Short mmCIF file of C-alpha atoms in Angstrom, two decimals:
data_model
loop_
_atom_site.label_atom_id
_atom_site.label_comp_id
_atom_site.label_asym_id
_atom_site.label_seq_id
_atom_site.Cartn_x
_atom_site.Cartn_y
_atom_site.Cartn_z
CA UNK A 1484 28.05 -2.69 21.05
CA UNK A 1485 28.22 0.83 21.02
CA UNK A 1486 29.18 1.98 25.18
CA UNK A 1487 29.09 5.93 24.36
CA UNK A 1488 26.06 7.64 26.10
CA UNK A 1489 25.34 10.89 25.70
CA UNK A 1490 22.49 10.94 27.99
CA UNK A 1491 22.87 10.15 31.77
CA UNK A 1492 19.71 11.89 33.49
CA UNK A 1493 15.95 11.88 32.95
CA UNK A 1494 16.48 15.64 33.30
CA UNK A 1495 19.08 16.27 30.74
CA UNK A 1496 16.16 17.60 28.65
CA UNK A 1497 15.06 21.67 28.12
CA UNK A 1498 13.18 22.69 31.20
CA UNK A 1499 9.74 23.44 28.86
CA UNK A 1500 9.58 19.85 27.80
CA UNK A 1501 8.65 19.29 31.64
CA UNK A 1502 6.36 22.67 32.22
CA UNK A 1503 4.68 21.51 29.22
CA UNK A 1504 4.33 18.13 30.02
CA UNK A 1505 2.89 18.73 33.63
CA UNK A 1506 0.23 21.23 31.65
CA UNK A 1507 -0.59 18.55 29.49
CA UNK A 1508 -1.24 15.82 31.85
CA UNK A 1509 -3.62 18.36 33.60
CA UNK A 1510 -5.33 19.37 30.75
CA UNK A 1511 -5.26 16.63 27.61
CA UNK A 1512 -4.19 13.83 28.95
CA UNK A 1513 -5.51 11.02 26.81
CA UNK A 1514 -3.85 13.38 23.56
CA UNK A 1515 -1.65 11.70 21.28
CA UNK A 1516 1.47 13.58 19.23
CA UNK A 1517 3.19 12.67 16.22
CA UNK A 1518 6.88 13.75 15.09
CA UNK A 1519 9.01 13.50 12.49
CA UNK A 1520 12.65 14.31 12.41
CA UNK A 1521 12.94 17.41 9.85
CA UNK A 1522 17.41 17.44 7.69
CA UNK A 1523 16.97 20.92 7.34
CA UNK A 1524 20.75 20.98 6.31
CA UNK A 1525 20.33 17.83 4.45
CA UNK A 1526 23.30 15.90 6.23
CA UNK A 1527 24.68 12.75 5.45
CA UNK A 1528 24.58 10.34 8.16
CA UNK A 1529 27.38 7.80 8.81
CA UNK A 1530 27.31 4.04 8.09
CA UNK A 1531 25.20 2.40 11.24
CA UNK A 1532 24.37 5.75 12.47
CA UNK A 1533 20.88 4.12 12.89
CA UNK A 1534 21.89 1.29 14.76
CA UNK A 1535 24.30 3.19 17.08
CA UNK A 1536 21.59 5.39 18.45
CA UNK A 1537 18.87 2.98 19.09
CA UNK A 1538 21.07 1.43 20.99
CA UNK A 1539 21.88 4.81 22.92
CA UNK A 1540 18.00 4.77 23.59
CA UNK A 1541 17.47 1.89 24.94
CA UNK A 1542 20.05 2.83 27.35
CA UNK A 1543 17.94 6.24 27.75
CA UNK A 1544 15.23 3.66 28.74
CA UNK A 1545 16.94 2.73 31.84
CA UNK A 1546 17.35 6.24 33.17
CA UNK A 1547 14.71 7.41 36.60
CA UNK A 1548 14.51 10.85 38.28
CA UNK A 1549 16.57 9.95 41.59
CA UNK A 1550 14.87 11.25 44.94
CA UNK A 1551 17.72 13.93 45.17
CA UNK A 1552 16.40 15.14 41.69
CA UNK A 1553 13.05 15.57 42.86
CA UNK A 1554 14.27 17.18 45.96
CA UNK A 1555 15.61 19.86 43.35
CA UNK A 1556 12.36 19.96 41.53
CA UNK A 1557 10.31 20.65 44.32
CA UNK A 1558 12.70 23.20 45.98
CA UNK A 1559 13.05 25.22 42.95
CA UNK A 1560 9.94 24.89 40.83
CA UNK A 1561 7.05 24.86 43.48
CA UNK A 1562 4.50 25.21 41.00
CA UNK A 1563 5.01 21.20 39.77
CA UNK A 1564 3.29 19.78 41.93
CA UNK A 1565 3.08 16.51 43.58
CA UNK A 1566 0.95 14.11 41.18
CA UNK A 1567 3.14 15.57 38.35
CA UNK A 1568 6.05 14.77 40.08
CA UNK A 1569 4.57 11.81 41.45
CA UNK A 1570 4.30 10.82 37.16
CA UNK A 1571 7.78 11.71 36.86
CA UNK A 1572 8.95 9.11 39.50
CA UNK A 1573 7.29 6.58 37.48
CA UNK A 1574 8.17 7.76 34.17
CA UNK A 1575 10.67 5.91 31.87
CA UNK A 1576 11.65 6.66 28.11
CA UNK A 1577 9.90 3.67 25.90
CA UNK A 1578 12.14 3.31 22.79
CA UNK A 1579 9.03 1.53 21.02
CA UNK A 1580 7.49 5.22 20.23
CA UNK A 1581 10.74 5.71 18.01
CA UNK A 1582 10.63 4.49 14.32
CA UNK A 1583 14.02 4.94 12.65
CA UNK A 1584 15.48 3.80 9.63
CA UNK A 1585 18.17 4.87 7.57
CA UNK A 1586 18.99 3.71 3.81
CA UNK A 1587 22.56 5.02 2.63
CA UNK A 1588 23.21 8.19 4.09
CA UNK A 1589 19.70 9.11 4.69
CA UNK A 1590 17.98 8.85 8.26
CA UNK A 1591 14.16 8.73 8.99
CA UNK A 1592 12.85 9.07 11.99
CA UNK A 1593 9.22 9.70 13.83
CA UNK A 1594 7.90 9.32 16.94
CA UNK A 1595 4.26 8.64 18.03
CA UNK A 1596 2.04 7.99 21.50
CA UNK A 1597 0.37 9.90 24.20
CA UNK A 1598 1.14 13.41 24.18
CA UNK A 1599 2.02 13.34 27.51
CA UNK A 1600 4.96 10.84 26.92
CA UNK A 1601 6.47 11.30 23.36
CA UNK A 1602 6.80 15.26 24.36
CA UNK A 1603 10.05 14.86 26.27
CA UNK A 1604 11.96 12.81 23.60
CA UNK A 1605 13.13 15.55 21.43
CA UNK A 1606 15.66 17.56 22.98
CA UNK A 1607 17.59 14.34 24.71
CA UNK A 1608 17.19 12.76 20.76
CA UNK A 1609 18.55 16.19 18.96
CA UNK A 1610 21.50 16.39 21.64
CA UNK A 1611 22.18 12.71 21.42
CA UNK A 1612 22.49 12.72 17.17
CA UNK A 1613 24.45 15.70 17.25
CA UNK A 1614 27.26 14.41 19.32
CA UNK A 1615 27.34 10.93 17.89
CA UNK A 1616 27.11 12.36 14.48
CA UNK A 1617 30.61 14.57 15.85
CA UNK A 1618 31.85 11.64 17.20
CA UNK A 1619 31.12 9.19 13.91
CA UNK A 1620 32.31 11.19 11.21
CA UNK A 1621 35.51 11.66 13.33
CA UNK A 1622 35.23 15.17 13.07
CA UNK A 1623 37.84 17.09 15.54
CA UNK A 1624 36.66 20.19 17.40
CA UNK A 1625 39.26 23.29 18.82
CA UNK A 1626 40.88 22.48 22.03
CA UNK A 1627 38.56 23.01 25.28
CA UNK A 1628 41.14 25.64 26.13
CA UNK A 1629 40.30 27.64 23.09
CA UNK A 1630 36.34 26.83 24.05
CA UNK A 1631 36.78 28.46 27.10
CA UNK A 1632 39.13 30.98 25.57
CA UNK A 1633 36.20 31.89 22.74
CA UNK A 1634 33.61 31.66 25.72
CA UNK A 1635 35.08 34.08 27.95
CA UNK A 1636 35.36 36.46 25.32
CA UNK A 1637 32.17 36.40 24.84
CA UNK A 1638 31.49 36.74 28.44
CA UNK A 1639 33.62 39.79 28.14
CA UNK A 1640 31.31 41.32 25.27
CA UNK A 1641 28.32 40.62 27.47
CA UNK A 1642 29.22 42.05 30.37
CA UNK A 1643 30.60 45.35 28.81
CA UNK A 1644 26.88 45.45 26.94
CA UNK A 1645 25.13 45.21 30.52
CA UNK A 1646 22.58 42.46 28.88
CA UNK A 1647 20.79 39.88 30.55
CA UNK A 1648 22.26 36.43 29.04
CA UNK A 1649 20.50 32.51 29.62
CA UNK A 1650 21.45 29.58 28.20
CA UNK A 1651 19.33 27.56 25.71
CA UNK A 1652 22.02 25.18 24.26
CA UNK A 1653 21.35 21.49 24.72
CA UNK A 1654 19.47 20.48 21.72
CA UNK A 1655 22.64 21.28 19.08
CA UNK A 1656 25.47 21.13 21.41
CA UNK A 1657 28.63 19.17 20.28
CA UNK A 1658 28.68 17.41 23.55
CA UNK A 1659 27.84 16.96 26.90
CA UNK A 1660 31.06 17.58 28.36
CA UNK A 1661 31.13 20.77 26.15
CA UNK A 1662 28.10 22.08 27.55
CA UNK A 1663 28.91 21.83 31.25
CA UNK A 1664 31.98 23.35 30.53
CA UNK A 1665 30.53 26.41 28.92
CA UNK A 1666 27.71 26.20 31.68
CA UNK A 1667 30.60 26.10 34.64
CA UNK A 1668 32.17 29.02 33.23
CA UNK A 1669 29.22 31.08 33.06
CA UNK A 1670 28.36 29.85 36.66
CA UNK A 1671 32.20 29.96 38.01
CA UNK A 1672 32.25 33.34 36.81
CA UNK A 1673 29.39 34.83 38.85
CA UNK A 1674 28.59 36.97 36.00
CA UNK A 1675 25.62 39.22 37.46
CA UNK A 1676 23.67 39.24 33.90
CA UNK A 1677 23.43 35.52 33.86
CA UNK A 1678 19.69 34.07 34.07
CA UNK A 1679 20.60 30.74 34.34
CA UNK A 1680 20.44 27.23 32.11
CA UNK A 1681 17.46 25.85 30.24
CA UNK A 1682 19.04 22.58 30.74
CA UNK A 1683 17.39 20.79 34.16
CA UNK A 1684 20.07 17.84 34.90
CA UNK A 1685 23.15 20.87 34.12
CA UNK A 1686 21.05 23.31 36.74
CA UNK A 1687 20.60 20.78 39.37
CA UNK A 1688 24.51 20.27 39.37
CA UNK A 1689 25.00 23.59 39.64
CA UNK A 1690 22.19 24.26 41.67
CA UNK A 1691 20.51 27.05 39.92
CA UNK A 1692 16.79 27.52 39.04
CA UNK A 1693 15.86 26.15 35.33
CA UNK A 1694 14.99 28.61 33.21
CA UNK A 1695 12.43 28.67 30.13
CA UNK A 1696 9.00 29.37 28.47
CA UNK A 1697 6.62 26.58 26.71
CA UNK A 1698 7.09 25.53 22.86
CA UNK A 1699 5.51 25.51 19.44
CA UNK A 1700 3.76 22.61 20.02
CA UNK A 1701 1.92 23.72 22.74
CA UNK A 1702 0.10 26.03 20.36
CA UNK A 1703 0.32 23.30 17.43
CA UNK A 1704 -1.79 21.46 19.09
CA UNK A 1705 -4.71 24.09 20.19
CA UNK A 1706 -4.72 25.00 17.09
CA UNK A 1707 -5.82 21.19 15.96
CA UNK A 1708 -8.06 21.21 19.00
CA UNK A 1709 -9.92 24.31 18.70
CA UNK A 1710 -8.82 26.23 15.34
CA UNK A 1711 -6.04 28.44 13.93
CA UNK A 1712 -7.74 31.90 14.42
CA UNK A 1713 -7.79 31.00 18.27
CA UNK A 1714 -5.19 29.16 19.27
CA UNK A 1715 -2.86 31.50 20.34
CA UNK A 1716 -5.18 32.66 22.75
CA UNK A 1717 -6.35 29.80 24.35
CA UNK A 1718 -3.44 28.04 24.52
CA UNK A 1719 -2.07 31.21 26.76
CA UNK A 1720 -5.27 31.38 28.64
CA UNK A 1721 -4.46 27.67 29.77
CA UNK A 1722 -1.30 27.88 30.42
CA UNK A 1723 -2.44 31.39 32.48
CA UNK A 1724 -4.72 28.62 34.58
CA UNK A 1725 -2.21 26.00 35.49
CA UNK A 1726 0.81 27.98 36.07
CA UNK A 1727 -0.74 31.61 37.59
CA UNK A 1728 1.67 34.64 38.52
CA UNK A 1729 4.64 31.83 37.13
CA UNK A 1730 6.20 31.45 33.69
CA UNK A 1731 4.48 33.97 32.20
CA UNK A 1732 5.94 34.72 29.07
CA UNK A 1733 3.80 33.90 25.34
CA UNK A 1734 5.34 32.79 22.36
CA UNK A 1735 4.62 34.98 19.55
CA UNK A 1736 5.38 32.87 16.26
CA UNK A 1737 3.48 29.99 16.11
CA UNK A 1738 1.12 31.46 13.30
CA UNK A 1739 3.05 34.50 12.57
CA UNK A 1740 3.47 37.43 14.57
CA UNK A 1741 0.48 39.59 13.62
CA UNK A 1742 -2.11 36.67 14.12
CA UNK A 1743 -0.63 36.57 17.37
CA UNK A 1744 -0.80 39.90 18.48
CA UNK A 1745 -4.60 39.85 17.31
CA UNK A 1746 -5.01 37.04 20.20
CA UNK A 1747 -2.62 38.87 22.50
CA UNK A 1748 -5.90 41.18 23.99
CA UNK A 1749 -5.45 43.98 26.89
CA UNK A 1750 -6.18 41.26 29.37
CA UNK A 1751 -2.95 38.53 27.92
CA UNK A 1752 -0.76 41.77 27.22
CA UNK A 1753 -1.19 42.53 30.87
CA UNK A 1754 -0.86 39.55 32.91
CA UNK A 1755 2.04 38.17 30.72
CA UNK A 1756 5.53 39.43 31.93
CA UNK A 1757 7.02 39.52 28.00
CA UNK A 1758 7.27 37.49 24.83
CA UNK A 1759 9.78 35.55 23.49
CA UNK A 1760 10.90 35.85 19.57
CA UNK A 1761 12.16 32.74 17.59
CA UNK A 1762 12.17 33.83 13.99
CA UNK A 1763 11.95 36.89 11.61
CA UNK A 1764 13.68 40.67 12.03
CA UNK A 1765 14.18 41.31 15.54
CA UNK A 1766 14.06 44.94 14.78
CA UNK A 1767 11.05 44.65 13.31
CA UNK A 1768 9.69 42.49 16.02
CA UNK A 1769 10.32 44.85 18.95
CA UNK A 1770 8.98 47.74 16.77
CA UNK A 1771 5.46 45.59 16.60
CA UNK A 1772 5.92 44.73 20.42
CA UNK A 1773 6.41 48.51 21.68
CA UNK A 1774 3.43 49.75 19.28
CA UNK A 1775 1.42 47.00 20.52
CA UNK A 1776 1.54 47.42 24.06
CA UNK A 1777 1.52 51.05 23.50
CA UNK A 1778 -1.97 50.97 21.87
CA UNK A 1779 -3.08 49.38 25.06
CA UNK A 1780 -1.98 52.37 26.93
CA UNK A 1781 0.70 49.53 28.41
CA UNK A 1782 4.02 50.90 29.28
CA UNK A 1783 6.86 48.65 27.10
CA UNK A 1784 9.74 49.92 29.84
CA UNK A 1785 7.93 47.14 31.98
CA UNK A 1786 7.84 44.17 29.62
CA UNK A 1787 10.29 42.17 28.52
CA UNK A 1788 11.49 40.28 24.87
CA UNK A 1789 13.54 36.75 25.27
CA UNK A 1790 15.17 37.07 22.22
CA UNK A 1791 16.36 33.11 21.14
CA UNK A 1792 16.93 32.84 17.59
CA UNK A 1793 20.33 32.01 16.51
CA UNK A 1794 22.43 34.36 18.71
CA UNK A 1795 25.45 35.76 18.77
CA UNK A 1796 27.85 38.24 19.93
CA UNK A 1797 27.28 40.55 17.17
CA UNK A 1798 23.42 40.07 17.01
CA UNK A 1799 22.86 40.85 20.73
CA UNK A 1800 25.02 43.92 20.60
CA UNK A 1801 22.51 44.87 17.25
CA UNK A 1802 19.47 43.91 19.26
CA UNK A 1803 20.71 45.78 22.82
CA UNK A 1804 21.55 48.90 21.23
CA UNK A 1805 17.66 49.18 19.67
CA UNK A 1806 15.62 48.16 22.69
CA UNK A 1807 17.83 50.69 25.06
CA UNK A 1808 14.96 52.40 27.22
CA UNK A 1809 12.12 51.18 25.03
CA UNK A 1810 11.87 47.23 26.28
CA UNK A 1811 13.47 44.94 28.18
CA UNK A 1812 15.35 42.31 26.33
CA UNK A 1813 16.66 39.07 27.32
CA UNK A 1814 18.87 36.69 25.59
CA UNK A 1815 18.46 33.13 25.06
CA UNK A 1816 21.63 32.02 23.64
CA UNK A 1817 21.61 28.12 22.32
CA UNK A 1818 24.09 26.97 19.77
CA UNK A 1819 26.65 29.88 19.94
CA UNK A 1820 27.69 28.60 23.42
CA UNK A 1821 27.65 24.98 23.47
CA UNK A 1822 28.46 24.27 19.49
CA UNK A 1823 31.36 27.03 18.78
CA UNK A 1824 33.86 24.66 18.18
CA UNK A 1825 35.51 25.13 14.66
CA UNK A 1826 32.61 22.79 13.21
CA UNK A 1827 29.58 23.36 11.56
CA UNK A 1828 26.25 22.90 13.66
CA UNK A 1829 23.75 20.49 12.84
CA UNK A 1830 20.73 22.09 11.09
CA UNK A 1831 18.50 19.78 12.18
CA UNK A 1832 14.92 19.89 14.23
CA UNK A 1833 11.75 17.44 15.62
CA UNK A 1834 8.62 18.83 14.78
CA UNK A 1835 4.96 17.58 15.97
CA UNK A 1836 3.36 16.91 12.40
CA UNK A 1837 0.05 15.53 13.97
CA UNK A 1838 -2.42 15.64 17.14
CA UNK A 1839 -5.24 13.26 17.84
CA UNK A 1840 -7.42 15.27 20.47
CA UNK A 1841 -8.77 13.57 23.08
CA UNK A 1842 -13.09 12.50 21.81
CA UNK A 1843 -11.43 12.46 18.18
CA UNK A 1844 -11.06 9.69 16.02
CA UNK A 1845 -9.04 10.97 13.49
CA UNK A 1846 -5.41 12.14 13.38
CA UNK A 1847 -5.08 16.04 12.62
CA UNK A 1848 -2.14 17.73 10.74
CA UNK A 1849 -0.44 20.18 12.45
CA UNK A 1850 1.56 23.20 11.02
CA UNK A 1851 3.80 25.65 12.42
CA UNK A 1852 3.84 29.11 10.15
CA UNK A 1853 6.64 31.67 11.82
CA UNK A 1854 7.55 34.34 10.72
CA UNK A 1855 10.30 32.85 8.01
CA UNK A 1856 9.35 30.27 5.17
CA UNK A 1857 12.74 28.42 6.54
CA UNK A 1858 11.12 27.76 9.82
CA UNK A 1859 8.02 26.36 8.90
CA UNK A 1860 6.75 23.46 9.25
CA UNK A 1861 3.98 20.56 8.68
CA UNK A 1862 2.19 19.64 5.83
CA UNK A 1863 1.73 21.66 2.46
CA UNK A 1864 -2.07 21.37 2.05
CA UNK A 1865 -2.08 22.45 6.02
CA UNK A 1866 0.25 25.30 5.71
CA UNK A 1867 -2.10 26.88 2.67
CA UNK A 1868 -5.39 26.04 4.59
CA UNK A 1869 -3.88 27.79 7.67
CA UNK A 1870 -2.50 30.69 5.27
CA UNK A 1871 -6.02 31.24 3.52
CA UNK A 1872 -7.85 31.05 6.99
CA UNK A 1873 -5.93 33.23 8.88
CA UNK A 1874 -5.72 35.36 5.59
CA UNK A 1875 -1.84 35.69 5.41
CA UNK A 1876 -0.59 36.18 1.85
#
């Protein structure tokens, strides 16, 4: 029996997972979800890499939100409120959603239930494969004094650019104990630009306000509810109506960019604080932002970007130096802090790949279309119906 956990807390998890999930028990909460794990980088898996972490969830199983936890919750994120936290207390992970097999080298995975439930597996799962898969294959990272040698550097970089720097990192990190070090660093260090973690459990021991946004999915599945050309919108107008003057920034990729800002009227462009960019040229992207909110007489000086794909260094200095006195930007960085380690990262992801609506009897495919081929996801015959409706070539 395997006795490594990777996973200690019910709130080890990315602080959307739970904005999200309170949204959705409010608002769909007889909805089911369907996932599937996506090899992007077409890894090989070790020998009982299967075996090893089903055992790891059934240990997640076991896990509760302690009272000091929710004590955290409601001090720093008012706007859950009690009967979602009340569900919280109750809730438990249920290994029986997970179906995973693995024949050679290859690993299959999906999960499937209520919406409500299945939505906080994914970023515990991701973060526990990673590190087992590190800690299977045997392969040997740099020293933690040359992680916190590389990370202070960094640090360095980032401070001298005057940015505004969160961290995003739990899904792909190498490990757990690599992440808190990078997070106690940034937190030691009282660096002024610093926004805070995405991660909940990591934020609680440090006592800082979680920081973060809502997902894909969210969108995913008003699109399969009410229909690609309006998704985007309603899906912000809801979350507009549970969370108010809080959380306020819309996630612009879901369907591509341009379909996005078609749904992203006078009335959205106002009341949301900023955007947040996962995919395609961020260049280009903050270009279409600025032009945007100019054209709705909208002054870009007072809006803000999260910028979160794939940072680095070298990228945010690129991305800076454009949106100088034209936008705010703010930087999400994930992998780059808690995976630097000598090794490559994971390319891996959990998509939703269906949504059964609540008063529907059949299962509906979902897609996800960004703005790079490489990022979406879902079924073919989906992607090209959502394509030809929504008229992108």
């Amino acid at each position: 029996m395997n006795e490594f956990m990777t996973v200690s807390s019910l709130l080890d998890n990315d602080f959307y997972k739970f904005t999200m999930q309170n949204a959705i028990i409010k608002l769909f909460p007889l909805a089911k979800a369907k996932y599937e794990f996506i090899n992007r980088g077409n890894h090989f898996f070790p020998k009982n890499f299967a075996n090893i972490l089903k055992e790891n969830l059934q240990k997640m199983s076991k896990l509760r939100l302690s009272n000091d936890e929710r004590t955290f919750l409601e001090k720093n994120c008012p706007y859950l409120d009690s009967t979602y936290l009340d569900f919280l207390k109750r809730y438990q992970y249920n290994p029986k959603e997970i179906y995973i097999s693995q024949n050679g080298k290859n690993l299959k995975m999906h999960i499937e239930g209520l919406w409500s439930r299945t939505i906080l597996w994914e970023v515990p799962l991701m973060a526990t494969m990673s590190e087992l898969y590190y800690q299977l294959t045997g392969k040997k990272p740099i020293s933690d004094k040359k992680i916190f040698s590389l990370t202070k550097e960094k640090l360095k970089k980032y401070k001298e650019l005057n940015v505004k720097i969160g961290e995003y990192g739990t899904r792909r990190r190498y490990s757990y104990q690599v992440h808190k070090l990078v997070l106690n660093l940034l937190i030691e260090g009282k660096y002024p630009f610093f926004t805070g973690s995405s991660n909940v459990h990591l934020s609680h021991i440090f006592s800082k306000k979680p920081i973060g946004t809502h997902g894909h999915e969210w969108i995913m599945f008003h699109a399969a509810k009410y229909g690609f050309k309006i998704a985007d919108k309603i899906a912000m107008e809801n979350w507009l109506n549970i969370y108010g003057k809080n959380l306020r920034i819309a996630l612009s990729d879901t369907y591509t960019t341009p379909v996005f800002l078609k749904n992203f009227d006078k009335k959205l462009s106002t009341l949301f604080e900023g955007v947040r960019h996962d995919s395609g040229n961020p260049i280009l992207f903050t270009k279409q932002m600025i032009e945007h909110y100019r054209k709705l007489k909208i002054n870009p000086i007072n809006k803000k970007i999260i910028f979160s794909d794939n940072l680095n260094p070298h990228k945010v200095t690129m991305i800076s130096s454009f949106c100088k006195e034209k936008i705010n930007p703010i930087f999400g960085i994930g992998t780059n802090f808690t995976n630097d380690v000598g090794l490559p990262s994971l390319n891996i992801v959990i998509k939703m790949v269906k949504a059964l609506p609540e008063k529907t009897k059949k299962w509906i495919s979902v897609v996800k279309l960004s703005n790079v081929k490489e990022k979406s996801t879902g079924n073919k015959n989906m992607i090209f119906l959502a394509k030809k409706i929504l008229h992108i070539v």
